[in-house]
mmCIF file of C-alpha atoms and ligand atoms in Angstrom:
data_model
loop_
_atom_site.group_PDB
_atom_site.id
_atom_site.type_symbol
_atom_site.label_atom_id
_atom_site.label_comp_id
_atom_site.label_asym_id
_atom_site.label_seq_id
_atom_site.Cartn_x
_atom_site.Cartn_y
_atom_site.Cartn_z
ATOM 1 C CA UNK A 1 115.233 112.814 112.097
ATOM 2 C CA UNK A 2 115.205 116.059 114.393
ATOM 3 C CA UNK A 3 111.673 117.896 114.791
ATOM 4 C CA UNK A 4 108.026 117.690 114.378
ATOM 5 C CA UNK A 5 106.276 116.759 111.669
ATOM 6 C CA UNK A 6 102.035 116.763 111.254
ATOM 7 C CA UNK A 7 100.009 114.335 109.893
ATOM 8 C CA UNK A 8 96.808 116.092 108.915
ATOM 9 C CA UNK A 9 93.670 114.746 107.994
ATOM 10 C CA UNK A 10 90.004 114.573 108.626
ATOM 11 C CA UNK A 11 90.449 110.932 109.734
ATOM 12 C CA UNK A 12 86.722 109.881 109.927
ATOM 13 C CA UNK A 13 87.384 107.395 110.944
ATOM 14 C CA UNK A 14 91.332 106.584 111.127
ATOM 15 C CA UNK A 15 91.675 103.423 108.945
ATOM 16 C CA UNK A 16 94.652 101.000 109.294
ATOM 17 C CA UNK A 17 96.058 103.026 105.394
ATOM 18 C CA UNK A 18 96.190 105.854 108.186
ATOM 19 C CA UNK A 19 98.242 103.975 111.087
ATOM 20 C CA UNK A 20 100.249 102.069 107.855
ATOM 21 C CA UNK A 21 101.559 105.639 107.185
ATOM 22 C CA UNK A 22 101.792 107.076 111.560
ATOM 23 C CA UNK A 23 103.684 103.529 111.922
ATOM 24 C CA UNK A 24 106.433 104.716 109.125
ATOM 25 C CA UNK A 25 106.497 108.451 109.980
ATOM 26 C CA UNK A 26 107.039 107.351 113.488
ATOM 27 C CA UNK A 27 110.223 105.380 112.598
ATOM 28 C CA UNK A 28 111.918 108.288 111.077
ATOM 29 C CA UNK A 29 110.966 111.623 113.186
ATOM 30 C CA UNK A 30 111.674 112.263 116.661
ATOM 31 C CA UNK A 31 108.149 113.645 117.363
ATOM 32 C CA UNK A 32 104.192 112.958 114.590
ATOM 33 C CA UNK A 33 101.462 115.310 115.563
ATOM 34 C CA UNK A 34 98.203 113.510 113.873
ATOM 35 C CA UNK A 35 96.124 116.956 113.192
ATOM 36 C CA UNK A 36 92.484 116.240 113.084
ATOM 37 C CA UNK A 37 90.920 118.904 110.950
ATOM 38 C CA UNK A 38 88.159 119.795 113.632
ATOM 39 C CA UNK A 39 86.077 121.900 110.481
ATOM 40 C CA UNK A 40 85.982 120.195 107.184
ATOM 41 C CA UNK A 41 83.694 120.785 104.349
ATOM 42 C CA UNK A 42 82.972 116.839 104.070
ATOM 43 C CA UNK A 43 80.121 115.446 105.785
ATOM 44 C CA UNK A 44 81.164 113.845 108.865
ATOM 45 C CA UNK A 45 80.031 110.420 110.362
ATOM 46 C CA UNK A 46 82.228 111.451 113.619
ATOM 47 C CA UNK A 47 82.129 114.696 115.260
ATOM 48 C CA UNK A 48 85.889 116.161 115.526
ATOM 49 C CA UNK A 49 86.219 114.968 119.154
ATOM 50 C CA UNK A 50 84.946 111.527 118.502
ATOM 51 C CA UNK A 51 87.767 111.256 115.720
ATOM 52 C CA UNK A 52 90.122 112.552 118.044
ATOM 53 C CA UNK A 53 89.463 110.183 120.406
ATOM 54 C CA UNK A 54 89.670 107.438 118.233
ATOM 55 C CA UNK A 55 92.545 108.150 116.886
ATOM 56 C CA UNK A 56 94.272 108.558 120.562
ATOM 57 C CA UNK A 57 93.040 104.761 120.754
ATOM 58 C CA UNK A 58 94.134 103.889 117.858
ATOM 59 C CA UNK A 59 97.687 105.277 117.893
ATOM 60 C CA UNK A 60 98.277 104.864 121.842
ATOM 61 C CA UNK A 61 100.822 102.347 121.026
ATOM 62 C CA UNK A 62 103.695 104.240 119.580
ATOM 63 C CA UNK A 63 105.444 106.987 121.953
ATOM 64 C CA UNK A 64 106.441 109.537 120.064
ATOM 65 C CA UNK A 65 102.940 110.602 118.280
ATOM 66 C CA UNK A 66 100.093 112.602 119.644
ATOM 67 C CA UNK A 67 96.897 113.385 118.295
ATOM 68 C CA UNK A 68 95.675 117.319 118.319
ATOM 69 C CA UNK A 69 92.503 118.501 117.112
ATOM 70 C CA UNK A 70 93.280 122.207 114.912
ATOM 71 C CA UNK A 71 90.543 124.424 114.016
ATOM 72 C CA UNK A 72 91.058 126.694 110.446
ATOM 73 C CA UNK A 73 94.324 126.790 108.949
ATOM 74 C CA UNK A 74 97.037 123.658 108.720
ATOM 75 C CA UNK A 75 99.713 126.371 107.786
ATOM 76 C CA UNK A 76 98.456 128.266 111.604
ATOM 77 C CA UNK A 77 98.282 125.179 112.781
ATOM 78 C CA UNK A 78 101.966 124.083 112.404
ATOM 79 C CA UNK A 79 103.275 127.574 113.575
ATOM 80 C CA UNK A 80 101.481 127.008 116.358
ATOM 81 C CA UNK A 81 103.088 124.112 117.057
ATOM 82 C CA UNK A 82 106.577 124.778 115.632
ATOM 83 C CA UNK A 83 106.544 122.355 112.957
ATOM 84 C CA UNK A 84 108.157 123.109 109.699
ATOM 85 C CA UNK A 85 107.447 119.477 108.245
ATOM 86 C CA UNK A 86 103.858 118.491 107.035
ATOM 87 C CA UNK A 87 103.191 114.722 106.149
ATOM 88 C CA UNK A 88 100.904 113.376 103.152
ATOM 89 C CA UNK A 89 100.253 109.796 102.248
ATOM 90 C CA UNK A 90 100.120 108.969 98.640
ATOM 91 C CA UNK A 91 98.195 105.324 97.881
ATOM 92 C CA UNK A 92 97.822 105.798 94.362
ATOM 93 C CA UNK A 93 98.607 107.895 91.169
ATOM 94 C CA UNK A 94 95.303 109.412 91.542
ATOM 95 C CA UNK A 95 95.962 111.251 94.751
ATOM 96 C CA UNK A 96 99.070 113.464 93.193
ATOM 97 C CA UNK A 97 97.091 116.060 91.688
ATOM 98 C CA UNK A 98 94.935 116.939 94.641
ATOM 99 C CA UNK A 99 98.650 116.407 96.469
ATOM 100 C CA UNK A 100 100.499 118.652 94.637
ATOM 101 C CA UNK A 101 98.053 121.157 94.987
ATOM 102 C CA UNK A 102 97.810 121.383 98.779
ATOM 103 C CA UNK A 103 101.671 121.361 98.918
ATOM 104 C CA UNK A 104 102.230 123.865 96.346
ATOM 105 C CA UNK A 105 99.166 126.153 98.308
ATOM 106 C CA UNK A 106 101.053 125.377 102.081
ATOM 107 C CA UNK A 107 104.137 126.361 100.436
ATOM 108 C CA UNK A 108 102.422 129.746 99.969
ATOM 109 C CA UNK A 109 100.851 129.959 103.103
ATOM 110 C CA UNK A 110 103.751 128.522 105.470
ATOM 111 C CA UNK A 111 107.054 128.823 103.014
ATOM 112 C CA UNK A 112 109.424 127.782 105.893
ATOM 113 C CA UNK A 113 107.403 124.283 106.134
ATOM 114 C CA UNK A 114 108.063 121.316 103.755
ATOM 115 C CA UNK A 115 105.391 118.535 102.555
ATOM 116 C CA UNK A 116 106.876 115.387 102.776
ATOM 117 C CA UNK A 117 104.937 112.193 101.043
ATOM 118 C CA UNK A 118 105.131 108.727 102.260
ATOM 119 C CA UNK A 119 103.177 105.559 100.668
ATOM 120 C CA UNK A 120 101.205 103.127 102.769
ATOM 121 C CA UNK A 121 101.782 99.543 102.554
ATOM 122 C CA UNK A 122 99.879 98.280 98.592
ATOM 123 C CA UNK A 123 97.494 96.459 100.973
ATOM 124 C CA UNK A 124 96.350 99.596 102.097
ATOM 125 C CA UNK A 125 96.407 101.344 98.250
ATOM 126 C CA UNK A 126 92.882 101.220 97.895
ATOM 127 C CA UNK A 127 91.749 102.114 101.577
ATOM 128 C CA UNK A 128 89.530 105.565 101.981
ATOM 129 C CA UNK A 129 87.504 106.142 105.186
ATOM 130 C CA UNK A 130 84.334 106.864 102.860
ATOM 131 C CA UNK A 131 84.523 103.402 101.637
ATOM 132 C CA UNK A 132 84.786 102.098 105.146
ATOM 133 C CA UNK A 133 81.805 104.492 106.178
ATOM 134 C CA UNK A 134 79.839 103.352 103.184
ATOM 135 C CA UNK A 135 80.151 99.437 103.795
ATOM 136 C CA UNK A 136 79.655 99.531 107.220
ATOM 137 C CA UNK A 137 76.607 101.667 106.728
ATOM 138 C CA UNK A 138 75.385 98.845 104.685
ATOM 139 C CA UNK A 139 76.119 96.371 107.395
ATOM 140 C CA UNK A 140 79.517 95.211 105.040
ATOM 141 C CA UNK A 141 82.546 93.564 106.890
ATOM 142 C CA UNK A 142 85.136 95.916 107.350
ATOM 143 C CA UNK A 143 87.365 94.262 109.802
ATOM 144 C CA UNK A 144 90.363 94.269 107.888
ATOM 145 C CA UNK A 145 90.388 98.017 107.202
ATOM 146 C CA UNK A 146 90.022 99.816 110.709
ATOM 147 C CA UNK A 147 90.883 98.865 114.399
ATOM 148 C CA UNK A 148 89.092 96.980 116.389
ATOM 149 C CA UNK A 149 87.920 100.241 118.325
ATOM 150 C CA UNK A 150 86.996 101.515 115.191
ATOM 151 C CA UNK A 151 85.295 98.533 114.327
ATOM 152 C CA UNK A 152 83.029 98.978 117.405
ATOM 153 C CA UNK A 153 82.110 102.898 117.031
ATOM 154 C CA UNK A 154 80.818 102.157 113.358
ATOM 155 C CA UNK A 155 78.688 99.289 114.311
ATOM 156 C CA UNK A 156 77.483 101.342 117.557
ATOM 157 C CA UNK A 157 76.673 104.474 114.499
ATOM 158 C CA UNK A 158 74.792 102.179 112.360
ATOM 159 C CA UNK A 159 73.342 99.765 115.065
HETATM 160 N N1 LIG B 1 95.055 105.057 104.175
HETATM 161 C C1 LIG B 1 93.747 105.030 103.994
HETATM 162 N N2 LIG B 1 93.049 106.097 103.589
HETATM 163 C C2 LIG B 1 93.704 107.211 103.379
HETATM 164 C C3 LIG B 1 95.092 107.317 103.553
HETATM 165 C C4 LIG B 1 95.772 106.151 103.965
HETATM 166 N N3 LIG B 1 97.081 106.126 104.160
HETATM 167 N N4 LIG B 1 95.469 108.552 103.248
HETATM 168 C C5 LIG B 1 94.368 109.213 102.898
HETATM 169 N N5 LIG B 1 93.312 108.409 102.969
HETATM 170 C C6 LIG B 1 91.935 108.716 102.605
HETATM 171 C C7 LIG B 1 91.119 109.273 103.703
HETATM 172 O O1 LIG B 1 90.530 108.240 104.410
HETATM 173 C C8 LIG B 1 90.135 110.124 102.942
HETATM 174 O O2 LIG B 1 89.131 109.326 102.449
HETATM 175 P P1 LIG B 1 87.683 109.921 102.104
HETATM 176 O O3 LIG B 1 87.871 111.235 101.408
HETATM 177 O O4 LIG B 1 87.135 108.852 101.251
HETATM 178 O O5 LIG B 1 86.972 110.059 103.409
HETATM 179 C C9 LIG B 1 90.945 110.630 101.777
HETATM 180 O O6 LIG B 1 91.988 109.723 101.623
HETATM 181 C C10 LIG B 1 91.569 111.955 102.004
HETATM 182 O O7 LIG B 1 91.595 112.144 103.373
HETATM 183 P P2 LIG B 1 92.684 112.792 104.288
HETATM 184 O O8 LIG B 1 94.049 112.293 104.048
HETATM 185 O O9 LIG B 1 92.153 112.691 105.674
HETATM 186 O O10 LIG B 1 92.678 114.211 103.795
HETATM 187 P P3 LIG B 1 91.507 115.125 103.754
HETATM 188 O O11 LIG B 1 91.404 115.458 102.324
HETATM 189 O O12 LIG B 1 90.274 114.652 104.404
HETATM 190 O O13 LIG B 1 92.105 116.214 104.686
HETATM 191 C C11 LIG B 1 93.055 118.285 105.205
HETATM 192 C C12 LIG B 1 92.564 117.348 104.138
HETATM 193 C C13 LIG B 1 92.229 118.221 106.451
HETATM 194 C C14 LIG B 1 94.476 117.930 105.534
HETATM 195 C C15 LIG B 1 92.987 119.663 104.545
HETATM 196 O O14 LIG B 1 91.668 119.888 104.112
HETATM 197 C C16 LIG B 1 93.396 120.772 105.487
HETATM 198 O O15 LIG B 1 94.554 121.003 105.679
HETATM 199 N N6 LIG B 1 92.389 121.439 106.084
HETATM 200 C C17 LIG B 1 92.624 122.552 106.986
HETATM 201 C C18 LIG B 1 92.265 123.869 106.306
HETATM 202 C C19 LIG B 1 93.353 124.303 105.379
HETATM 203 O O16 LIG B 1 94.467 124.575 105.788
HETATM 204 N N7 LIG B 1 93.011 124.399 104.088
HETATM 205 C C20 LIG B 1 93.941 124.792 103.072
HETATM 206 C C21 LIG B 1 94.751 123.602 102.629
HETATM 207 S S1 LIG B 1 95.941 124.068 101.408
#
């Protein structure tokens, strides 16, 4: 499909739920910005350019997606870049109200973009990057959830 589309997110760290959902978006638009939200009122483990730069690991392998850091608004953020299609993953029930909410408040702030939703694969359902913070904190296995970069920078955190 013609155009851009952004992936936003705080990404801290990107989890393999995260690439499930790049990996899909990639196969049906020409060109997937990942936006790392550089200010976010969570509590981050990563500063923004540390998530950045895992995240350009991460998703080096597929051509047509780059990684941007964007500071303040998504909707500023996607003029900036001309994109006019925003991309949310949906694992569960549970994430629709939050969901719906952002889209319906984008819609207000950029009405000529759309929210599109894609699910990751059910092996990924239950996947958040606080749970993957939390159990590596805690010196838990968490090898099947991130990259193997990733993998490294959480044990390096909590060595
Ligand atoms: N696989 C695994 N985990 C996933 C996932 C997937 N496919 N999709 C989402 N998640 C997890 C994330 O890991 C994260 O987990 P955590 O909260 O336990 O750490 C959670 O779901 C939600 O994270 P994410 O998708 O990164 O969204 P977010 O809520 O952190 O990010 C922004 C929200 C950054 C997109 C939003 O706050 C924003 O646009 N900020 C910019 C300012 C702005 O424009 N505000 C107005 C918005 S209307």
């Amino acid at each position: 499909m013609k155009g851009t589309i952004i992936y936003p997110g705080t990404f801290d760290p990107v989890t393999n739920g995260h690439t499930d959902i790049v990996a899909r978006a990639a196969l049906i638009f020409d060109r997937v910005i990942v936006g790392v939200a550089a200010s976010t009122a969570k509590a981050t483990a990563f500063s923004a350019d540390e998530r950045v730069a895992l995240a350009r690991d991460v998703l080096s392998p597929f051509s047509n997606v780059e990684v941007q850091r964007f500071e303040g608004l998504l909707a500023d953020f996607a003029r900036q870049v001309g994109a006019t299609l925003l991309l949310r993953g949906l694992r569960a029930v549970s994430d629709f109200e939050m969901e719906f909410q952002m889209a319906s408040m984008n819609r207000k702030l950029i009405p000529e973009a759309d929210t599109i939703f894609l699910t990751p694969a059910e092996q990924y359902s239950y996947i958040s990057s606080s749970l993957v913070r939390e159990i590596a904190a805690l010196g838990g296995d968490v090898s099947a959830f991130v990259d193997k970069r990733v993998l490294a920078a959480l044990r390096e955190r909590w060595r």
